[in-house]
PDB file of C-alpha atoms in Angstrom:
ATOM      1  CA  MET A 162     -47.292-105.240 153.692  1.00 65.00           C
ATOM      2  CA  ARG A 163     -48.007-107.621 156.488  1.00 73.00           C
ATOM      3  CA  ASP A 164     -44.752-106.660 158.306  1.00 81.00           C
ATOM      4  CA  TYR A 165     -45.782-102.992 158.369  1.00 87.00           C
ATOM      5  CA  LYS A 166     -49.123-103.809 159.985  1.00 89.00           C
ATOM      6  CA  LEU A 167     -47.391-105.853 162.672  1.00 89.00           C
ATOM      7  CA  LEU A 168     -44.819-103.085 163.255  1.00 91.00           C
ATOM      8  CA  LEU A 169     -47.578-100.450 163.434  1.00 92.00           C
ATOM      9  CA  ALA A 170     -49.581-102.537 165.918  1.00 92.00           C
ATOM     10  CA  GLY A 171     -46.463-102.993 168.080  1.00 93.00           C
ATOM     11  CA  LEU A 172     -45.765 -99.251 168.013  1.00 95.00           C
ATOM     12  CA  ILE A 173     -49.346 -98.445 169.024  1.00 96.00           C
ATOM     13  CA  LEU A 174     -49.165-100.988 171.851  1.00 96.00           C
ATOM     14  CA  LEU A 175     -45.863 -99.494 173.070  1.00 97.00           C
ATOM     15  CA  LEU A 176     -47.307 -95.956 173.059  1.00 97.00           C
ATOM     16  CA  LEU A 177     -50.387 -97.181 174.919  1.00 97.00           C
ATOM     17  CA  ILE A 178     -48.214 -98.782 177.619  1.00 97.00           C
ATOM     18  CA  ILE A 179     -46.147 -95.591 177.969  1.00 97.00           C
ATOM     19  CA  PHE A 180     -49.330 -93.496 178.239  1.00 96.00           C
ATOM     20  CA  ILE A 181     -50.764 -95.801 180.940  1.00 96.00           C
ATOM     21  CA  ALA A 182     -47.479 -95.687 182.892  1.00 96.00           C
ATOM     22  CA  ILE A 183     -47.367 -91.860 182.812  1.00 94.00           C
ATOM     23  CA  PHE A 184     -51.025 -91.617 183.815  1.00 92.00           C
ATOM     24  CA  THR A 185     -50.503 -94.051 186.718  1.00 90.00           C
ATOM     25  CA  TRP A 186     -47.441 -92.118 187.941  1.00 88.00           C
ATOM     26  CA  LEU A 187     -49.329 -88.800 187.809  1.00 86.00           C
ATOM     27  CA  TRP A 188     -52.305 -90.351 189.593  1.00 82.00           C
ATOM     28  CA  SER A 189     -50.190 -91.700 192.456  1.00 80.00           C
ATOM     29  CA  SER A 190     -48.148 -88.510 192.908  1.00 77.00           C
ATOM     30  CA  ASN A 191     -51.323 -86.382 192.962  1.00 74.00           C
ATOM     31  CA  ARG A 192     -52.693 -88.239 196.018  1.00 67.00           C
ATOM     32  CA  LYS A 193     -50.292 -86.530 198.463  1.00 63.00           C
ATOM     33  CA  ASN A 194     -51.824 -84.491 201.295  1.00 59.00           C
ATOM     34  CA  ILE A 195     -51.881 -80.748 200.899  1.00 58.00           C
ATOM     35  CA  ASP A 196     -52.135 -77.966 203.479  1.00 53.00           C
ATOM     36  CA  PRO A 197     -55.756 -77.081 204.313  1.00 55.00           C
ATOM     37  CA  LEU A 198     -55.022 -73.332 204.412  1.00 54.00           C
ATOM     38  CA  PRO A 199     -52.283 -71.322 202.731  1.00 54.00           C
ATOM     39  CA  ILE A 200     -50.089 -71.176 205.836  1.00 55.00           C
ATOM     40  CA  MET A 201     -46.599 -72.503 205.538  1.00 55.00           C
ATOM     41  CA  ALA A 202     -45.340 -74.826 208.246  1.00 54.00           C
ATOM     42  CA  ASN A 203     -41.735 -74.412 209.250  1.00 57.00           C
ATOM     43  CA  ALA A 204     -39.808 -77.516 208.225  1.00 53.00           C
ATOM     44  CA  ASN A 205     -36.880 -76.517 210.460  1.00 55.00           C
ATOM     45  CA  GLU A 206     -39.023 -76.471 213.620  1.00 50.00           C
ATOM     46  CA  SER A 207     -37.376 -78.357 216.431  1.00 50.00           C
ATOM     47  CA  SER A 208     -39.181 -81.512 217.395  1.00 50.00           C
ATOM     48  CA  ALA A 209     -40.137 -81.952 221.037  1.00 47.00           C
ATOM     49  CA  THR A 210     -39.249 -85.265 222.628  1.00 45.00           C
ATOM     50  CA  THR A 211     -40.974 -85.055 226.007  1.00 49.00           C
ATOM     51  CA  GLN A 212     -44.392 -83.916 227.187  1.00 52.00           C
ATOM     52  CA  ASP A 213     -42.835 -81.030 229.176  1.00 51.00           C
ATOM     53  CA  GLU A 214     -41.177 -79.678 226.039  1.00 50.00           C
ATOM     54  CA  VAL A 215     -44.492 -79.895 224.172  1.00 49.00           C
ATOM     55  CA  ASN A 216     -46.194 -77.827 226.882  1.00 51.00           C
ATOM     56  CA  THR A 217     -43.462 -75.176 226.896  1.00 43.00           C
ATOM     57  CA  LEU A 218     -43.439 -74.553 223.150  1.00 51.00           C
ATOM     58  CA  THR A 219     -44.853 -71.175 222.270  1.00 51.00           C
ATOM     59  CA  ASP A 220     -48.143 -71.255 220.452  1.00 68.00           C
ATOM     60  CA  SER A 221     -48.909 -69.059 217.479  1.00 83.00           C
ATOM     61  CA  THR A 222     -52.274 -67.417 217.120  1.00 85.00           C
ATOM     62  CA  LEU A 223     -54.071 -66.737 213.840  1.00 85.00           C
ATOM     63  CA  TYR A 224     -56.781 -64.077 214.035  1.00 87.00           C
ATOM     64  CA  ILE A 225     -59.545 -64.394 211.433  1.00 88.00           C
ATOM     65  CA  LYS A 226     -62.417 -62.013 210.763  1.00 87.00           C
ATOM     66  CA  ALA A 227     -65.216 -63.589 208.719  1.00 88.00           C
ATOM     67  CA  GLU A 228     -68.818 -63.033 207.735  1.00 87.00           C
ATOM     68  CA  GLU A 229     -71.464 -64.532 210.014  1.00 88.00           C
ATOM     69  CA  ASP A 230     -72.946 -66.770 207.313  1.00 86.00           C
ATOM     70  CA  LEU A 231     -69.566 -68.525 206.904  1.00 88.00           C
ATOM     71  CA  GLN A 232     -69.448 -69.701 210.531  1.00 90.00           C
ATOM     72  CA  ALA A 233     -70.614 -73.298 209.996  1.00 90.00           C
ATOM     73  CA  PRO A 234     -68.218 -74.249 207.164  1.00 89.00           C
ATOM     74  CA  LEU A 235     -65.346 -72.256 208.648  1.00 91.00           C
ATOM     75  CA  ASP A 236     -65.673 -73.962 212.036  1.00 91.00           C
ATOM     76  CA  ASP A 237     -65.180 -77.356 210.366  1.00 90.00           C
ATOM     77  CA  ILE A 238     -62.087 -76.086 208.547  1.00 90.00           C
ATOM     78  CA  ILE A 239     -60.670 -74.582 211.754  1.00 91.00           C
ATOM     79  CA  VAL A 240     -61.105 -77.858 213.644  1.00 91.00           C
ATOM     80  CA  SER A 241     -59.248 -79.835 210.975  1.00 90.00           C
ATOM     81  CA  PHE A 242     -56.560 -77.140 210.718  1.00 89.00           C
ATOM     82  CA  GLU A 243     -55.958 -77.073 214.479  1.00 88.00           C
ATOM     83  CA  SER A 244     -55.730 -80.867 214.588  1.00 88.00           C
ATOM     84  CA  ARG A 245     -53.111 -80.775 211.840  1.00 88.00           C
ATOM     85  CA  TYR A 246     -51.158 -77.855 213.370  1.00 86.00           C
ATOM     86  CA  PRO A 247     -51.570 -78.200 217.162  1.00 86.00           C
ATOM     87  CA  HIS A 248     -49.273 -75.260 217.952  1.00 87.00           C
ATOM     88  CA  VAL A 249     -51.391 -72.790 215.963  1.00 87.00           C
ATOM     89  CA  GLN A 250     -54.514 -71.487 217.646  1.00 87.00           C
ATOM     90  CA  VAL A 251     -57.158 -69.984 215.344  1.00 88.00           C
ATOM     91  CA  VAL A 252     -59.311 -67.229 216.844  1.00 89.00           C
ATOM     92  CA  PRO A 253     -62.216 -66.387 214.531  1.00 91.00           C
ATOM     93  CA  SER A 254     -64.553 -63.444 214.977  1.00 89.00           C
ATOM     94  CA  TYR A 255     -67.774 -63.499 212.987  1.00 89.00           C
ATOM     95  CA  VAL A 256     -69.272 -60.144 212.041  1.00 87.00           C
ATOM     96  CA  PRO A 257     -72.052 -58.972 209.720  1.00 86.00           C
ATOM     97  CA  ALA A 258     -71.015 -58.319 206.124  1.00 78.00           C
ATOM     98  CA  SER A 259     -71.384 -54.560 206.601  1.00 77.00           C
ATOM     99  CA  ASP A 260     -68.863 -54.565 209.488  1.00 76.00           C
ATOM    100  CA  LEU A 261     -66.355 -56.866 207.817  1.00 75.00           C
ATOM    101  CA  LEU A 262     -64.005 -54.155 206.606  1.00 74.00           C
ATOM    102  CA  THR A 263     -64.250 -51.753 209.549  1.00 71.00           C
ATOM    103  CA  LEU A 264     -61.525 -51.450 212.141  1.00 64.00           C
ATOM    104  CA  SER A 265     -62.293 -50.790 215.776  1.00 61.00           C
ATOM    105  CA  ASN A 266     -61.141 -47.555 217.358  1.00 55.00           C
ATOM    106  CA  ALA A 267     -59.716 -49.352 220.363  1.00 48.00           C
ATOM    107  CA  ASN A 268     -55.961 -49.180 220.677  1.00 49.00           C
ATOM    108  CA  PRO A 269     -54.737 -52.716 221.308  1.00 47.00           C
ATOM    109  CA  SER A 270     -51.762 -53.135 223.594  1.00 46.00           C
ATOM    110  CA  HIS A 271     -48.452 -54.123 222.095  1.00 45.00           C
ATOM    111  CA  ASP A 272     -48.263 -57.247 224.269  1.00 41.00           C
ATOM    112  CA  LYS A 273     -51.667 -58.737 223.451  1.00 44.00           C
ATOM    113  CA  ARG A 274     -53.371 -58.625 220.085  1.00 45.00           C
ATOM    114  CA  SER A 275     -56.967 -57.566 219.805  1.00 45.00           C
ATOM    115  CA  GLU A 276     -59.446 -59.920 218.179  1.00 39.00           C
ATOM    116  CA  LEU A 277     -61.515 -57.109 216.734  1.00 41.00           C
ATOM    117  CA  GLY A 278     -58.803 -54.505 216.209  1.00 47.00           C
ATOM    118  CA  ALA A 279     -56.427 -53.829 213.360  1.00 49.00           C
ATOM    119  CA  ASP A 280     -54.435 -56.961 214.169  1.00 72.00           C
ATOM    120  CA  ILE A 281     -56.447 -59.307 211.957  1.00 78.00           C
ATOM    121  CA  ASP A 282     -54.336 -61.786 210.011  1.00 75.00           C
ATOM    122  CA  MET A 283     -57.020 -62.858 207.553  1.00 80.00           C
ATOM    123  CA  ILE A 284     -60.376 -61.525 206.386  1.00 80.00           C
ATOM    124  CA  ILE A 285     -62.754 -64.030 204.805  1.00 81.00           C
ATOM    125  CA  ALA A 286     -65.707 -62.761 202.778  1.00 80.00           C
ATOM    126  CA  ASN A 287     -68.517 -64.664 201.109  1.00 76.00           C
ATOM    127  CA  ASP A 288     -68.704 -62.400 198.043  1.00 71.00           C
ATOM    128  CA  SER A 289     -65.960 -60.683 196.130  1.00 69.00           C
ATOM    129  CA  LEU A 290     -65.078 -57.318 197.644  1.00 71.00           C
ATOM    130  CA  SER A 291     -65.288 -54.263 195.441  1.00 73.00           C
ATOM    131  CA  ALA A 292     -62.516 -51.680 195.257  1.00 75.00           C
ATOM    132  CA  ASP A 293     -64.717 -48.937 196.727  1.00 77.00           C
ATOM    133  CA  ARG A 294     -65.213 -51.046 199.892  1.00 75.00           C
ATOM    134  CA  LEU A 295     -61.492 -51.847 200.167  1.00 77.00           C
ATOM    135  CA  THR A 296     -60.136 -48.317 199.617  1.00 82.00           C
ATOM    136  CA  PRO A 297     -61.040 -46.881 203.077  1.00 79.00           C
ATOM    137  CA  LEU A 298     -59.621 -49.932 204.842  1.00 76.00           C
ATOM    138  CA  GLN A 299     -56.386 -49.774 202.858  1.00 80.00           C
ATOM    139  CA  ALA A 300     -56.018 -46.053 203.648  1.00 83.00           C
ATOM    140  CA  GLU A 301     -56.595 -46.690 207.356  1.00 80.00           C
ATOM    141  CA  LEU A 302     -54.103 -49.567 207.419  1.00 78.00           C
ATOM    142  CA  LYS A 303     -51.502 -47.487 205.557  1.00 85.00           C
ATOM    143  CA  ALA A 304     -51.902 -44.615 208.041  1.00 86.00           C
ATOM    144  CA  ALA A 305     -51.510 -47.020 210.977  1.00 82.00           C
ATOM    145  CA  GLN A 306     -48.408 -48.599 209.409  1.00 84.00           C
ATOM    146  CA  ASP A 307     -46.885 -45.159 208.726  1.00 89.00           C
ATOM    147  CA  LYS A 308     -47.471 -44.178 212.376  1.00 87.00           C
ATOM    148  CA  ILE A 309     -45.796 -47.391 213.600  1.00 85.00           C
ATOM    149  CA  ASN A 310     -42.819 -46.816 211.307  1.00 86.00           C
ATOM    150  CA  GLN A 311     -42.520 -43.210 212.494  1.00 88.00           C
ATOM    151  CA  ASP A 312     -42.639 -44.304 216.152  1.00 85.00           C
ATOM    152  CA  LYS A 313     -39.914 -46.883 215.498  1.00 83.00           C
ATOM    153  CA  ALA A 314     -37.768 -44.266 213.781  1.00 84.00           C
ATOM    154  CA  ASN A 315     -38.232 -41.857 216.724  1.00 84.00           C
ATOM    155  CA  ILE A 316     -37.282 -44.582 219.213  1.00 82.00           C
ATOM    156  CA  SER A 317     -34.165 -45.514 217.259  1.00 74.00           C
ATOM    157  CA  ASN A 318     -33.182 -41.829 216.951  1.00 73.00           C
ATOM    158  CA  THR A 319     -33.458 -41.300 220.719  1.00 73.00           C
ATOM    159  CA  ASP A 320     -31.443 -44.475 221.364  1.00 67.00           C
ATOM    160  CA  ASP A 321     -28.711 -43.242 219.014  1.00 64.00           C
ATOM    161  CA  LYS A 322     -28.431 -39.909 220.839  1.00 63.00           C
ATOM    162  CA  LYS A 323     -27.791 -41.615 224.209  1.00 58.00           C
TER     163      LYS A 323
END
């Protein structure tokens, strides 16, 4: 009877050591840095070796439209994001909640994107957006996308005829 107690105590001690080892491994692997925003960085990006090459790299621009009351916390996030990704410039525009889902009537040029136009990469809202507020915006974006696709098809058709 005494041998079983010793064997049981050894088995419990072994399981406890295994549990502590798994917990320690999970703890250490969970401490890795994560991206501050859900934007993927290109791992195949060529690394610049000189200062001239760093200055000539093309910068990407991320256009954000957000509610006015989110300006203070979002500014802190943008600063940390831009320090982590120096080749991505974030251009926020803060609007009242009622104007968050409205598109401007201005036609932005194809060369330069408009901060307040339909070329917004991300919309950040404080509250959850209802379907009745999103429906007009989705219809407007679909109509604009259909027009762009039709223009591209017309251009390719005229190029084929030449």
